[in-house]
Amino acid sequence: MILFFIVGMAGLVIKIQRESPYYMMNSDSHELGKVYDRNGEVLFDGTSGDTGTEKKPDNYFIDIGNLIGDDKGQMTNTLVARNIEKLNNYSFSGGLVADGGNAAVYTTLDHKANRAVYDAFCGNKGCAVAYNYKTGEILICTSLPSIDVNMGYADIDSLESGTLISKVMYRTVPGSTQKVSTVIAALEILGADRLFAKSYTCTGKYTNKNGDVIDCHEIYGHGEMTLQQAVEKSCNPYFAQLIEDSDIPLDDLMEVYEKLGYALNGDEVDYIDIDGIDCEKASTTLTDSGDFQTQWGCIGQGDTLVSPMQLMMWQSAIANGSGKMTMPYLISKVTDVKGKVTEKGEKEFSKRLFSAETARVVKQILLTNGTNNYETLISGYRLGIKSGTAQVSHGEKENSLLTGFVNDAELPIAFCVVLEDRNGTQLKPEQIVKVMLDSLSKK
């Protein structure tokens, strides 16, 4: 009986030791550690309720507010909310150690660069994300409108829609950035020689086999178009005819899209896990190669939705030349209450989405587009790039998108920028990308 008593007490002690941090985290008296950026700047301080030892100006952390979040329960899909136990400043043996606890999450973010990009939006709505496509470290992830969590939620009922989420993680209409996926699919099915041998004529409108009309943004058309020209001019009739081509069977097209990560034809949308944060995967409708909805979806409208994060990730599979995405992460390391490193971020790759040969060809297409159309707009960088214009709000507004990569071993950056309501501002996404790259390269 004594032996059973001793064993039972030992089991109880172990259970308490293991579970006490959980109960402390869910009590009213819990204390949290800090969240840092890659340069050691405090982004969140759960101990004092303020960020850092010195009081920062109001809105100092607004650029990362809806990504980092806090423990107040107003935002759930954020770094703090999804990793709150890692910030636990309580141990069974030491008790509550708010003043001396070293629980912390160290992120890959560059706060100074984030703020520069946030400011570059000049108050316009949208979002921007950039990461190292060699390592997977997310450097910039900002979304507007946003909130500085240190200022509280006294006016929460008056906040603009979208303030409490990071739009980078949520699907949006991709516009012609979607054509990168369609080019990938065509290359996987046909190969480079057969695809480049094809050309289609654009007269400003194209009537497909089902009698539906696909309009071009160039009212008088582009004439006969090659693939490179169609990508650079973003010609809708060219891509409608490409999808309708009998050499591209619908089943083969669907197979490539599924490998890229699209949920097709109403299938349940899955998520990409980024250190606990849910990032929505892409979705579209592909039912009939001669149907408007399918062609429109492959052009980047209709039912097609993609998150800016995933648009950026596809660029990494192109830039790396492997057909494999570099998986993004935000947490570089975690320390416990005693300062011991308990977790480290690591470079990881996805399964192969498409062949290395397809990656090589698409990379050259995007680099040529960058040279021919963006060399002066975003000077100082060798860019592979694709733009997009997305009709939203039932066609009442248009968003501008820009996604691409820097072809530079010293600055291996992939990015995506979404500028909402492009007709309501003089700002261009190219200007935001320029600020982004200058900030990351410390120019």
Coordinates of C-alpha atoms in Angstrom, one line a residue:
M1 CA 0.0 0.0 0.0
I2 CA 2.9 2.4 0.8
L3 CA 4.4 1.6 -2.6
F4 CA 1.1 2.3 -4.4
F5 CA 0.8 5.6 -2.4
I6 CA 4.3 6.7 -3.4
V7 CA 3.7 5.8 -7.1
G8 CA 0.4 7.6 -7.0
M9 CA 1.9 10.7 -5.5
A10 CA 4.7 10.7 -8.0
G11 CA 2.2 10.5 -10.8
L12 CA 0.2 13.3 -9.3
V13 CA 3.3 15.5 -9.1
I14 CA 4.2 14.8 -12.7
K15 CA 0.7 15.6 -13.8
I16 CA 0.7 18.9 -12.0
Q17 CA 4.1 19.8 -13.3
R18 CA 3.0 19.1 -16.9
E19 CA -0.4 20.7 -16.7
S20 CA 0.1 23.6 -14.4
P21 CA 1.4 25.9 -17.2
Y22 CA -1.7 25.3 -19.2
Y23 CA -4.0 26.2 -16.2
M24 CA -1.9 29.3 -15.5
M25 CA -2.1 30.4 -19.1
N26 CA -5.9 30.2 -18.8
S27 CA -6.1 32.0 -15.5
D28 CA -6.7 35.7 -14.9
S29 CA -3.2 36.1 -13.5
H30 CA -1.1 34.7 -16.4
E31 CA 2.0 36.6 -17.6
L32 CA 3.4 36.3 -21.1
G33 CA 6.9 36.7 -22.5
K34 CA 7.9 38.9 -25.4
V35 CA 7.8 38.7 -29.2
Y36 CA 10.9 40.1 -31.0
D37 CA 11.7 40.9 -34.6
R38 CA 14.8 39.6 -36.3
N39 CA 16.9 42.6 -35.0
G40 CA 15.8 42.2 -31.4
E41 CA 13.1 44.9 -31.3
V42 CA 10.2 44.1 -29.1
L43 CA 6.9 43.6 -31.0
F44 CA 4.8 42.4 -28.2
D45 CA 5.4 42.5 -24.4
G46 CA 2.9 40.4 -22.5
T47 CA 4.4 41.3 -19.1
S48 CA 3.9 45.0 -19.0
G49 CA 1.2 45.5 -21.5
D50 CA 3.5 47.8 -23.4
T51 CA 6.0 47.1 -26.1
G52 CA 9.5 47.4 -24.7
T53 CA 11.0 49.1 -21.7
E54 CA 10.3 52.5 -23.2
K55 CA 6.9 53.8 -24.2
K56 CA 6.6 53.9 -28.0
P57 CA 4.6 56.5 -29.9
D58 CA 1.0 55.6 -30.7
N59 CA 0.7 53.4 -33.8
Y60 CA 4.4 52.5 -33.7
F61 CA 3.5 48.8 -34.2
I62 CA 0.4 49.3 -36.4
D63 CA 2.3 47.8 -39.4
I64 CA 2.3 44.3 -37.7
G65 CA -0.6 44.7 -35.3
N66 CA -3.0 42.3 -37.1
L67 CA -0.3 39.7 -37.7
I68 CA 1.3 39.6 -34.2
G69 CA -1.9 40.2 -32.3
D70 CA -2.2 39.9 -28.5
D71 CA -3.9 37.8 -25.9
K72 CA -7.1 39.8 -25.6
G73 CA -9.2 37.4 -27.7
Q74 CA -10.2 40.0 -30.4
M75 CA -7.9 38.4 -33.0
T76 CA -7.6 34.7 -33.2
N77 CA -5.5 33.9 -36.3
T78 CA -2.4 35.7 -35.2
L79 CA 1.1 34.8 -34.0
V80 CA 0.4 35.4 -30.3
A81 CA -3.0 33.8 -30.2
R82 CA -1.8 30.7 -32.0
N83 CA 1.5 30.4 -30.0
I84 CA 0.4 31.7 -26.6
E85 CA 1.6 28.7 -24.6
K86 CA 5.1 29.3 -26.0
L87 CA 5.1 32.7 -24.3
N88 CA 4.2 31.2 -20.9
N89 CA 6.3 32.8 -18.2
Y90 CA 5.4 30.2 -15.5
S91 CA 7.1 27.1 -14.4
F92 CA 6.0 24.6 -11.7
S93 CA 9.2 24.9 -9.9
G94 CA 9.7 28.6 -10.2
G95 CA 6.2 29.8 -10.1
L96 CA 5.2 33.1 -11.8
V97 CA 8.3 34.8 -13.0
A98 CA 7.1 37.9 -14.8
D99 CA 10.1 40.0 -14.0
G100 CA 12.8 37.5 -14.6
G101 CA 11.1 35.1 -17.1
N102 CA 12.7 34.6 -20.5
A103 CA 9.9 33.0 -22.4
A104 CA 10.0 34.6 -25.8
V105 CA 9.2 34.1 -29.5
Y106 CA 11.8 35.5 -31.9
T107 CA 10.4 36.2 -35.3
T108 CA 11.9 36.5 -38.8
L109 CA 10.2 39.8 -39.4
D110 CA 12.1 43.1 -40.1
H111 CA 10.0 45.7 -38.3
K112 CA 11.7 48.7 -39.8
A113 CA 11.2 47.3 -43.3
N114 CA 7.6 46.4 -42.5
R115 CA 6.9 50.0 -41.3
A116 CA 8.5 51.4 -44.5
V117 CA 6.2 49.2 -46.6
Y118 CA 3.1 50.1 -44.5
D119 CA 3.9 53.8 -44.9
A120 CA 4.4 53.3 -48.7
F121 CA 0.7 52.4 -49.0
C122 CA -0.1 56.1 -48.0
G123 CA -3.2 55.1 -46.2
N124 CA -4.6 53.0 -49.0
K125 CA -6.0 49.5 -48.2
G126 CA -4.2 46.3 -49.3
C127 CA -1.4 44.1 -48.1
A128 CA 2.2 43.1 -48.8
V129 CA 4.3 40.0 -48.1
A130 CA 7.9 39.2 -48.8
Y131 CA 10.2 36.3 -47.8
N132 CA 13.6 34.8 -48.5
Y133 CA 12.9 32.2 -51.1
K134 CA 16.0 30.3 -50.2
T135 CA 15.4 30.0 -46.5
G136 CA 11.6 30.6 -46.1
E137 CA 12.0 33.4 -43.5
I138 CA 9.1 35.9 -43.8
L139 CA 10.5 39.4 -43.6
I140 CA 7.5 41.5 -44.4
C141 CA 3.9 40.8 -43.8
T142 CA 1.7 43.9 -43.5
S143 CA -2.0 44.5 -44.0
L144 CA -4.1 47.7 -44.2
P145 CA -6.1 48.8 -42.4
S146 CA -4.5 47.6 -39.1
I147 CA -4.4 48.3 -35.4
D148 CA -1.8 49.0 -32.8
V149 CA -2.8 46.5 -30.1
N150 CA -1.1 48.6 -27.4
M151 CA -3.7 51.3 -27.9
G152 CA -6.5 49.0 -26.9
Y153 CA -9.9 48.3 -28.4
A154 CA -12.0 51.1 -27.0
D155 CA -13.3 51.9 -30.5
I156 CA -13.6 48.4 -31.8
D157 CA -17.1 48.9 -33.1
S158 CA -15.9 51.6 -35.4
L159 CA -13.0 49.8 -36.9
E160 CA -12.9 49.3 -40.7
S161 CA -13.6 45.9 -42.1
G162 CA -10.5 43.9 -42.4
T163 CA -8.6 45.7 -39.6
L164 CA -8.3 42.6 -37.3
I165 CA -7.0 40.2 -39.9
S166 CA -3.8 39.9 -41.9
K167 CA -5.1 39.9 -45.5
V168 CA -2.0 38.2 -46.6
M169 CA -3.4 34.9 -45.2
Y170 CA -6.8 35.1 -46.9
R171 CA -7.9 34.5 -50.4
T172 CA -8.6 37.3 -52.9
V173 CA -9.3 37.5 -56.6
P174 CA -5.8 37.2 -58.2
G175 CA -6.5 38.8 -61.6
S176 CA -3.9 38.1 -64.2
T177 CA -1.3 36.9 -61.7
Q178 CA -3.3 33.7 -62.1
K179 CA -1.9 33.4 -65.6
V180 CA 1.4 32.2 -64.1
S181 CA -0.5 29.1 -62.9
T182 CA -2.0 28.6 -66.3
V183 CA 1.4 28.9 -68.0
I184 CA 2.8 26.3 -65.6
A185 CA -0.1 24.0 -66.5
A186 CA 0.3 24.4 -70.2
L187 CA 4.1 23.8 -70.0
E188 CA 3.5 20.7 -67.9
I189 CA 1.0 19.3 -70.5
L190 CA 2.6 20.4 -73.8
G191 CA 6.3 21.0 -73.0
A192 CA 8.1 24.2 -74.0
D193 CA 8.6 23.5 -77.7
R194 CA 5.0 22.8 -78.5
L195 CA 3.7 25.6 -76.3
F196 CA 6.0 28.3 -77.8
A197 CA 5.0 27.1 -81.3
K198 CA 1.4 28.1 -80.7
S199 CA 0.0 31.5 -81.3
Y200 CA -3.5 33.0 -81.1
T201 CA -5.0 36.1 -82.5
C202 CA -6.6 38.8 -80.3
T203 CA -9.1 41.2 -81.9
G204 CA -10.2 42.7 -78.6
K205 CA -12.9 40.1 -78.0
Y206 CA -13.0 36.3 -78.3
T207 CA -16.1 34.2 -78.6
N208 CA -15.5 30.8 -77.2
K209 CA -17.0 27.5 -78.3
N210 CA -20.0 28.0 -76.0
G211 CA -20.7 31.4 -77.4
D212 CA -19.4 33.3 -74.4
V213 CA -17.3 36.5 -75.0
I214 CA -13.9 37.0 -73.3
D215 CA -12.9 40.7 -73.5
C216 CA -9.4 42.0 -73.7
H217 CA -8.3 45.2 -71.9
E218 CA -7.0 46.4 -75.2
I219 CA -10.2 47.3 -77.0
Y220 CA -8.8 46.9 -80.5
G221 CA -6.9 43.8 -79.6
H222 CA -3.2 42.8 -79.8
G223 CA -3.2 40.9 -83.1
E224 CA -1.3 37.6 -83.3
M225 CA 0.3 36.8 -80.0
T226 CA 3.0 34.4 -78.8
L227 CA 3.2 33.1 -75.3
Q228 CA 5.8 35.7 -74.2
Q229 CA 3.8 38.5 -75.7
A230 CA 0.6 37.3 -74.1
V231 CA 2.2 37.2 -70.7
E232 CA 3.6 40.7 -71.1
K233 CA 0.4 42.2 -72.5
S234 CA -1.7 40.0 -70.2
C235 CA -4.0 39.2 -73.1
N236 CA -7.2 37.5 -72.0
P237 CA -8.3 36.2 -75.4
Y238 CA -4.9 34.5 -75.9
F239 CA -5.4 32.6 -72.6
A240 CA -9.0 31.7 -73.3
Q241 CA -7.9 30.1 -76.6
L242 CA -5.1 28.4 -74.9
I243 CA -7.4 26.7 -72.4
E244 CA -9.8 25.8 -75.2
D245 CA -7.0 24.2 -77.3
S246 CA -7.6 20.5 -77.9
D247 CA -4.0 19.8 -77.0
I248 CA -4.7 20.7 -73.4
P249 CA -7.2 18.1 -72.0
L250 CA -9.3 19.4 -69.1
D251 CA -8.3 16.4 -66.9
D252 CA -4.6 17.2 -67.4
L253 CA -5.3 20.8 -66.6
M254 CA -7.1 19.9 -63.4
E255 CA -4.3 17.5 -62.4
V256 CA -1.7 20.3 -62.6
Y257 CA -3.9 22.8 -60.7
E258 CA -4.5 20.2 -58.0
K259 CA -0.7 19.7 -57.7
L260 CA -0.3 23.5 -57.3
G261 CA -2.7 23.3 -54.3
Y262 CA -6.1 24.4 -55.7
A263 CA -9.4 23.1 -54.4
L264 CA -11.4 22.5 -57.5
N265 CA -15.1 22.7 -58.2
G266 CA -16.4 23.3 -54.7
D267 CA -14.0 21.0 -52.8
E268 CA -13.3 22.0 -49.3
V269 CA -10.6 24.6 -49.0
D270 CA -7.5 23.5 -47.0
Y271 CA -5.0 25.6 -45.1
I272 CA -1.3 26.2 -45.1
D273 CA 0.0 26.2 -41.6
I274 CA 2.4 29.0 -40.9
D275 CA 3.5 28.6 -37.3
G276 CA 0.0 27.9 -36.2
I277 CA -1.6 30.7 -38.4
D278 CA -4.0 29.4 -41.0
C279 CA -3.4 30.6 -44.5
E280 CA -6.2 29.8 -47.0
K281 CA -5.3 27.7 -50.0
A282 CA -6.4 28.6 -53.6
S283 CA -9.6 27.5 -55.2
T284 CA -11.2 27.7 -58.7
T285 CA -13.7 26.1 -61.0
L286 CA -12.6 23.9 -63.9
T287 CA -15.6 22.1 -65.5
D288 CA -15.5 22.7 -69.3
S289 CA -12.6 23.9 -71.4
G290 CA -15.0 25.7 -73.7
D291 CA -17.0 27.3 -70.9
F292 CA -16.7 31.0 -69.8
Q293 CA -16.4 30.2 -66.1
T294 CA -13.4 27.8 -66.7
Q295 CA -11.6 30.2 -69.0
W296 CA -12.3 33.2 -66.9
G297 CA -11.0 31.3 -63.8
C298 CA -7.8 30.4 -65.6
I299 CA -7.4 34.1 -66.4
G300 CA -7.8 35.0 -62.7
Q301 CA -11.4 36.1 -62.3
G302 CA -14.7 34.1 -61.9
D303 CA -14.5 31.7 -58.9
T304 CA -10.7 31.8 -58.6
L305 CA -9.4 32.9 -55.2
V306 CA -5.8 32.8 -54.0
S307 CA -4.1 34.2 -50.9
P308 CA -1.2 36.7 -51.5
M309 CA 1.0 34.3 -49.4
Q310 CA 0.4 31.4 -51.8
L311 CA 1.0 33.6 -54.9
M312 CA 4.4 34.4 -53.3
M313 CA 5.1 30.8 -52.5
W314 CA 4.6 29.7 -56.1
Q315 CA 7.2 32.3 -57.1
S316 CA 9.7 30.6 -54.9
A317 CA 9.2 27.3 -56.8
I318 CA 10.0 29.2 -60.0
A319 CA 12.9 31.3 -58.6
N320 CA 14.6 28.3 -57.0
G321 CA 14.4 26.5 -60.3
S322 CA 13.2 23.3 -58.6
G323 CA 9.4 23.3 -58.9
K324 CA 9.3 23.0 -55.1
M325 CA 8.0 25.8 -52.9
T326 CA 10.1 27.0 -50.0
M327 CA 7.7 26.8 -47.0
P328 CA 7.4 30.1 -45.2
Y329 CA 7.8 30.5 -41.4
L330 CA 7.6 33.4 -38.9
I331 CA 9.3 31.9 -35.8
S332 CA 13.0 31.7 -35.9
K333 CA 13.3 30.4 -32.3
V334 CA 11.4 30.0 -29.0
T335 CA 12.9 30.2 -25.5
D336 CA 11.2 29.0 -22.4
V337 CA 10.9 30.7 -19.0
K338 CA 14.6 29.8 -18.2
G339 CA 15.9 31.1 -21.5
K340 CA 16.5 27.6 -23.0
V341 CA 15.9 27.4 -26.7
T342 CA 13.0 24.9 -27.2
E343 CA 12.2 25.4 -30.9
K344 CA 14.0 26.6 -34.0
G345 CA 12.6 27.5 -37.4
E346 CA 14.0 25.3 -40.2
K347 CA 14.1 25.5 -43.9
E348 CA 11.6 23.1 -45.6
F349 CA 10.3 22.5 -49.1
S350 CA 7.0 21.4 -50.4
K351 CA 6.6 18.3 -52.6
R352 CA 7.4 19.0 -56.3
L353 CA 4.6 21.0 -57.9
F354 CA 6.0 21.0 -61.4
S355 CA 9.2 20.0 -63.2
A356 CA 12.5 21.8 -63.0
E357 CA 12.3 22.4 -66.7
T358 CA 8.9 24.1 -66.3
A359 CA 10.4 26.2 -63.5
R360 CA 13.3 27.2 -65.8
V361 CA 11.0 28.2 -68.7
V362 CA 8.6 30.2 -66.5
K363 CA 11.5 31.9 -64.8
Q364 CA 12.8 33.1 -68.1
I365 CA 9.4 34.3 -69.2
L366 CA 8.9 36.4 -66.0
L367 CA 12.5 37.7 -66.1
T368 CA 12.0 38.9 -69.7
N369 CA 8.8 40.6 -68.6
G370 CA 10.7 42.2 -65.8
T371 CA 13.4 43.5 -68.1
N372 CA 11.0 44.7 -70.8
N373 CA 8.4 46.4 -68.6
Y374 CA 9.7 47.0 -65.0
E375 CA 13.4 47.8 -65.3
T376 CA 12.8 51.6 -64.9
L377 CA 9.7 51.3 -62.6
I378 CA 11.5 49.2 -60.0
S379 CA 15.1 50.1 -60.8
G380 CA 18.2 48.4 -59.4
Y381 CA 16.8 44.9 -59.3
R382 CA 16.7 41.9 -61.8
L383 CA 13.1 40.9 -61.4
G384 CA 10.9 38.1 -62.6
I385 CA 7.4 39.6 -62.3
K386 CA 3.7 39.4 -63.2
S387 CA 1.0 42.0 -62.6
G388 CA -2.7 41.5 -62.3
T389 CA -5.9 43.6 -62.2
A390 CA -8.7 42.0 -60.3
Q391 CA -12.4 42.9 -60.5
V392 CA -14.0 42.8 -57.0
S393 CA -17.2 43.9 -55.3
H394 CA -19.2 42.6 -58.3
G395 CA -17.0 44.5 -60.7
E396 CA -17.5 47.9 -59.0
K397 CA -13.9 48.1 -57.9
E398 CA -10.5 46.8 -59.2
N399 CA -7.5 45.8 -57.2
S400 CA -3.9 45.8 -58.5
L401 CA -1.6 42.9 -57.8
L402 CA 2.1 42.4 -58.4
T403 CA 4.0 39.2 -57.6
G404 CA 7.5 38.1 -58.4
F405 CA 11.0 37.5 -57.3
V406 CA 14.5 39.1 -57.3
N407 CA 17.0 37.1 -59.3
D408 CA 19.9 37.8 -57.0
A409 CA 21.7 35.3 -54.8
E410 CA 22.5 38.2 -52.4
L411 CA 18.8 39.3 -52.2
P412 CA 16.7 36.2 -52.8
I413 CA 13.3 37.8 -52.2
A414 CA 9.9 36.6 -53.5
F415 CA 6.9 38.9 -52.9
C416 CA 3.3 39.8 -53.5
V417 CA 1.6 43.2 -53.2
V418 CA -2.2 43.8 -53.3
L419 CA -3.3 47.4 -53.7
E420 CA -7.1 47.7 -53.3
D421 CA -9.3 50.0 -55.3
R422 CA -6.6 51.0 -57.8
N423 CA -8.9 53.6 -59.5
G424 CA -9.2 55.5 -56.2
T425 CA -5.6 56.3 -55.9
Q426 CA -2.5 57.6 -57.8
L427 CA -0.4 55.0 -56.1
K428 CA 1.0 52.0 -58.0
P429 CA 2.0 48.6 -56.6
E430 CA 5.4 49.1 -58.3
Q431 CA 6.1 51.9 -55.9
I432 CA 5.4 49.7 -53.0
V433 CA 7.6 46.9 -54.3
K434 CA 10.4 49.5 -54.8
V435 CA 10.2 50.6 -51.2
M436 CA 10.0 47.0 -50.1
L437 CA 13.2 45.9 -51.9
D438 CA 15.1 49.1 -51.0
S439 CA 14.2 48.5 -47.3
L440 CA 15.3 44.8 -47.4
S441 CA 18.5 45.6 -49.3
K442 CA 19.1 48.5 -46.9
K443 CA 19.4 51.0 -49.8

